mmCIF file of C-alpha atoms and ligand atoms in Angstrom:
data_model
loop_
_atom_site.group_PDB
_atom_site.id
_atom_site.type_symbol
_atom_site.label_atom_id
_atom_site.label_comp_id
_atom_site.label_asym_id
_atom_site.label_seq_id
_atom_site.Cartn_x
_atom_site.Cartn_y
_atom_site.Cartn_z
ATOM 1 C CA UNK M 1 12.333 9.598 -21.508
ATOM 2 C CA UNK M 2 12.883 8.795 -17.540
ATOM 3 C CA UNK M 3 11.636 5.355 -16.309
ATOM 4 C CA UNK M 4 11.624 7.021 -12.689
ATOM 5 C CA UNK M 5 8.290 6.327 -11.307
ATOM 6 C CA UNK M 6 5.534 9.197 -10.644
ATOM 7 C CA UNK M 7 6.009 8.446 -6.985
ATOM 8 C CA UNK M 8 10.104 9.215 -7.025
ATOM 9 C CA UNK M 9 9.214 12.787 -9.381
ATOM 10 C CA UNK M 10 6.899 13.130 -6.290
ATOM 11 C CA UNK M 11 9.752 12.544 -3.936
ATOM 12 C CA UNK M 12 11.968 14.776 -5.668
ATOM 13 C CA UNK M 13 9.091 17.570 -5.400
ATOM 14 C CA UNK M 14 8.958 17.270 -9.295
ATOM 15 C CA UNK M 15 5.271 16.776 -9.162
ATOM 16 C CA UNK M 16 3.218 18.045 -6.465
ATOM 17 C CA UNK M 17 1.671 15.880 -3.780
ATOM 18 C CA UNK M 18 -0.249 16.806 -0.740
ATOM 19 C CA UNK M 19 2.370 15.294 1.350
ATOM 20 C CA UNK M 20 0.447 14.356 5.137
ATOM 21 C CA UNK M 21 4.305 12.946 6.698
ATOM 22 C CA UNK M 22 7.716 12.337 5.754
ATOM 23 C CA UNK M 23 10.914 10.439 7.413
ATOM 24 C CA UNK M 24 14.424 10.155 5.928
ATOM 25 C CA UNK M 25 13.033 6.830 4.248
ATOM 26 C CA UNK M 26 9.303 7.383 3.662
ATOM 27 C CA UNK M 27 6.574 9.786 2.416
ATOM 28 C CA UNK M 28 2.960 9.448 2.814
ATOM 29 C CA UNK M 29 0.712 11.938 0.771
ATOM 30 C CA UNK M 30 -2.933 11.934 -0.252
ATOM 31 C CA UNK M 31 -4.020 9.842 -3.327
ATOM 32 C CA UNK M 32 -4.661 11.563 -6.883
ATOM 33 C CA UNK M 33 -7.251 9.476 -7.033
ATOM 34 C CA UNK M 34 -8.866 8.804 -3.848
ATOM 35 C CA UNK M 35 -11.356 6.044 -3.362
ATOM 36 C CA UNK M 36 -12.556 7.752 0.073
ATOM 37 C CA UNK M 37 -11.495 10.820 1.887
ATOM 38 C CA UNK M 38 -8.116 10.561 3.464
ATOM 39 C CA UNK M 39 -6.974 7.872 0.893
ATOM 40 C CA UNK M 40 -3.084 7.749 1.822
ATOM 41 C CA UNK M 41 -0.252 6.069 0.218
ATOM 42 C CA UNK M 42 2.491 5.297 2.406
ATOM 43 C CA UNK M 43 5.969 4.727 0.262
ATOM 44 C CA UNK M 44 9.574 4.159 0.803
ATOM 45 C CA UNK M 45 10.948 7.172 -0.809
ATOM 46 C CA UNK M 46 13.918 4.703 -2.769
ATOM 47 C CA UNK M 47 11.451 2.851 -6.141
ATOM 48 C CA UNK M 48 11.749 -0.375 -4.845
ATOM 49 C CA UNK M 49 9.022 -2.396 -6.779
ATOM 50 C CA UNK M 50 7.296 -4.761 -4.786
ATOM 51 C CA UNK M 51 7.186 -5.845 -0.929
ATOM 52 C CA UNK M 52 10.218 -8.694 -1.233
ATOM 53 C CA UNK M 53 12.367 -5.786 -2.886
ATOM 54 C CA UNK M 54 12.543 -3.676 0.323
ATOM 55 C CA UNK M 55 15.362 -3.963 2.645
ATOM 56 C CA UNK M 56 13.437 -5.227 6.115
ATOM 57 C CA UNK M 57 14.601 -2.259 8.016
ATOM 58 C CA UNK M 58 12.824 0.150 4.723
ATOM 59 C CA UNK M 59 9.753 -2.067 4.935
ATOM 60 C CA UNK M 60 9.721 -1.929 9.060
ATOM 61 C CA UNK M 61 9.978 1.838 8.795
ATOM 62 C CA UNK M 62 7.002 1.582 6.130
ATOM 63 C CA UNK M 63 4.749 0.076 8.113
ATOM 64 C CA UNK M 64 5.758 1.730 11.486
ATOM 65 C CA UNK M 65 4.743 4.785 9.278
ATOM 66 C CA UNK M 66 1.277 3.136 8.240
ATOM 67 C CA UNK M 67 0.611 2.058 11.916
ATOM 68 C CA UNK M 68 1.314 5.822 13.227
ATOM 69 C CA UNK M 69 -0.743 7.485 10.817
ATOM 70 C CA UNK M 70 -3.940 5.000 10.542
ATOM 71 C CA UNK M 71 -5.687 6.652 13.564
ATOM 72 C CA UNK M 72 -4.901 10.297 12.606
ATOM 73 C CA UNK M 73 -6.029 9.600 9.176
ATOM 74 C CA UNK M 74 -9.363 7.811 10.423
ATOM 75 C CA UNK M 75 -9.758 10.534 13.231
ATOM 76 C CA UNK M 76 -8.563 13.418 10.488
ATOM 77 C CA UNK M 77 -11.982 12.120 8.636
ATOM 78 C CA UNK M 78 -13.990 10.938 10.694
ATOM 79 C CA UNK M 79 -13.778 7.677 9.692
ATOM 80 C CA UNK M 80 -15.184 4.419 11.371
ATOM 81 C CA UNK M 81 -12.336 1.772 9.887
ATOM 82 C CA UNK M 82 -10.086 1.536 7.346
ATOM 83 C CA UNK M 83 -8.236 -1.153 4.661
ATOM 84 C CA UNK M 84 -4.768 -1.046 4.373
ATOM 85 C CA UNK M 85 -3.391 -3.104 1.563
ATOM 86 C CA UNK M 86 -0.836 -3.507 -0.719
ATOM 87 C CA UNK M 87 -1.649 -4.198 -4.794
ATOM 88 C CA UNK M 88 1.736 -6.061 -4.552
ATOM 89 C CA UNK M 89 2.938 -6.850 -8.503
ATOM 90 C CA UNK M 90 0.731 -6.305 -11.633
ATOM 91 C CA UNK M 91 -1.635 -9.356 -11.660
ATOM 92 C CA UNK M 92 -2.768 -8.095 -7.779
ATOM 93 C CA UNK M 93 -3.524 -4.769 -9.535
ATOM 94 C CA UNK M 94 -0.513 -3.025 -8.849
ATOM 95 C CA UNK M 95 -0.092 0.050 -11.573
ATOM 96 C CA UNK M 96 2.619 2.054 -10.007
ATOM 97 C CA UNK M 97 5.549 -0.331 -10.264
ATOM 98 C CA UNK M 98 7.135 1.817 -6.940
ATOM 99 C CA UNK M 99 5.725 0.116 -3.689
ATOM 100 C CA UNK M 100 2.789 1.575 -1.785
ATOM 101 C CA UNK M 101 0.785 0.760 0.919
ATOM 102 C CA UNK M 102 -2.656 1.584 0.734
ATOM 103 C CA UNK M 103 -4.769 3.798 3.329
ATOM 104 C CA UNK M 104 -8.078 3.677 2.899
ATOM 105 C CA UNK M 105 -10.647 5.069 5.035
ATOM 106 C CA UNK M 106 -14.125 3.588 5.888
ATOM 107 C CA UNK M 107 -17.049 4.348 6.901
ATOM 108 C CA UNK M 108 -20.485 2.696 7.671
ATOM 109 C CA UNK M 109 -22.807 2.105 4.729
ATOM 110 C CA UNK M 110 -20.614 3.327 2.246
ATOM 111 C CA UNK M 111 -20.819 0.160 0.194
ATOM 112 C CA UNK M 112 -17.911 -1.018 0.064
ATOM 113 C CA UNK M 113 -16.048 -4.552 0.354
ATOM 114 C CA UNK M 114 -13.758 -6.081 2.191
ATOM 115 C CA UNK M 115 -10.284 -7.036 1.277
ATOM 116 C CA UNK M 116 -11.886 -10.766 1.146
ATOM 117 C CA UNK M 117 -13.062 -9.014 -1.852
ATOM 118 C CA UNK M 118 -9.909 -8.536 -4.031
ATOM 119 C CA UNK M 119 -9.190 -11.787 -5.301
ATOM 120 C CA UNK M 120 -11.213 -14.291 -8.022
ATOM 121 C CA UNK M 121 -13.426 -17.000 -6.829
ATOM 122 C CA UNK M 122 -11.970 -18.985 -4.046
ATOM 123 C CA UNK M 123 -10.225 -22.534 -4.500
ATOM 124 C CA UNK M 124 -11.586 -25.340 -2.580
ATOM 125 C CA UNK M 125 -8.030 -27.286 -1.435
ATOM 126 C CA UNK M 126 -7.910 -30.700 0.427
ATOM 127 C CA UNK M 127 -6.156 -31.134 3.804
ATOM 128 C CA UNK M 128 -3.085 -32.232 1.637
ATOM 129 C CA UNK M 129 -2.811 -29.398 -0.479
ATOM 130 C CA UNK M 130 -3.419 -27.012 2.491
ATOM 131 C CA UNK M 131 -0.611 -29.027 4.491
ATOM 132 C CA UNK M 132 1.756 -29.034 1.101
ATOM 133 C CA UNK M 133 1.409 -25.010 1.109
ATOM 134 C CA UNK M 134 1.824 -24.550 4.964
ATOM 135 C CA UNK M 135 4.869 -26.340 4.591
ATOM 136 C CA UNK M 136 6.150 -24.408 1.216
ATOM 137 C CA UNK M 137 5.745 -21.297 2.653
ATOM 138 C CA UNK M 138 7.063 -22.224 6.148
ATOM 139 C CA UNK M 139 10.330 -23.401 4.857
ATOM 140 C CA UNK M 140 9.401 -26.718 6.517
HETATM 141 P P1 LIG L 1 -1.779 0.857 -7.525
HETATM 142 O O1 LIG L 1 -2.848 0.395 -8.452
HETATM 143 O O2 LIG L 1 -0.424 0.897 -8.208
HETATM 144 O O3 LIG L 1 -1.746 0.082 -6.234
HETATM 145 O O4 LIG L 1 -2.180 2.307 -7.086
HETATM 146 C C1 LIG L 1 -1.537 3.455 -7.523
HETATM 147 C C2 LIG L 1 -2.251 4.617 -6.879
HETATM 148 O O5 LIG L 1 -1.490 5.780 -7.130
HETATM 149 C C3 LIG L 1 -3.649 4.861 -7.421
HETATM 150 O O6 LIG L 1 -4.583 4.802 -6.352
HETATM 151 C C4 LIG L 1 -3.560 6.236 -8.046
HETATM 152 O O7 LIG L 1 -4.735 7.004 -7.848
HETATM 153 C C5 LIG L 1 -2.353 6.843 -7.350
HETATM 154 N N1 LIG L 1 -1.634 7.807 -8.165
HETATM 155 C C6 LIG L 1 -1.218 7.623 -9.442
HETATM 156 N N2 LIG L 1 -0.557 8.712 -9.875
HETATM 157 C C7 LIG L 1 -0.538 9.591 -8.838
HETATM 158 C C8 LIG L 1 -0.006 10.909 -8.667
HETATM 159 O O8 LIG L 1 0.607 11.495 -9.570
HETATM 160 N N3 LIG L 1 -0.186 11.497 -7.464
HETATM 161 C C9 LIG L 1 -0.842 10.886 -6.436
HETATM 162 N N4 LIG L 1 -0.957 11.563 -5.289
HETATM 163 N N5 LIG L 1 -1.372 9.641 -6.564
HETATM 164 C C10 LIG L 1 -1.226 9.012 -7.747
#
């Protein structure tokens, strides 16, 4: 029993993938399960679990990837907009434990949500808990 991911069997051409680029450190192919046309996953081809685990220059070649192919996805189907997101660790939804980022196309009336959407209901924080957290995650 391997514990390579399904995305690194797809990398080694194990299982097939409609592959839409590739780079010496990424592959972007169409999702299995798409939630619109032109759903893309964008990966680093090494498993590297979640965002923090990628080396900056594998995440900067990542998301150069995601910027380049965003319009020729949303042209490719005629797409109006699209969500890009990352389900970053399990409790964000995150089922393939191999990073990902998320392409999804969008298109007028099609009823769906935006990524305001994906969390539970939202806190309500005082200025001093808003100032303690600014300052936590600036360093400062
Ligand atoms: P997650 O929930 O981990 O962010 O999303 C994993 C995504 O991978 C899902 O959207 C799912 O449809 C897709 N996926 C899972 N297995 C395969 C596969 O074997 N091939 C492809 N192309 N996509 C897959």
């Amino acid at each position: 029993m391997s514990d390579r991911t399904i995305f690194e069997r797809i990398v080694d051409g194990e299982i097939p993938a409609r592959v839409v680029h590739e780079t010496e450190t990424t592959l972007a192919f169409l999702d299995a399960s798409p939630l619109a046309p032109g759903h893309t996953l964008v990966i680093p081809k090494e498993p590297y679990e979640r965002l923090r685990d990628a080396p900056e220059d594998v995440a900067a070649d990542v998301f150069a990837v995601v910027r380049e192919l965003t319009p020729r996805i949303e042209d490719a189907v005629e797409a109006d907009a699209v969500n890009v997101g990352i389900n970053d660790g399990p409790e964000a939804g995150q089922e393939v434990p191999h990073l990902h980022v998320h392409i999804v196309p969008r298109f007028e009336g099609d009823g769906g949500r935006p990524i305001h959407a994906v969390a539970g209901e939202s806190p309500d924080l005082d200025d001093d808990e808003l100032d303690r957290i600014a300052d936590a995650i600036g360093g400062g």
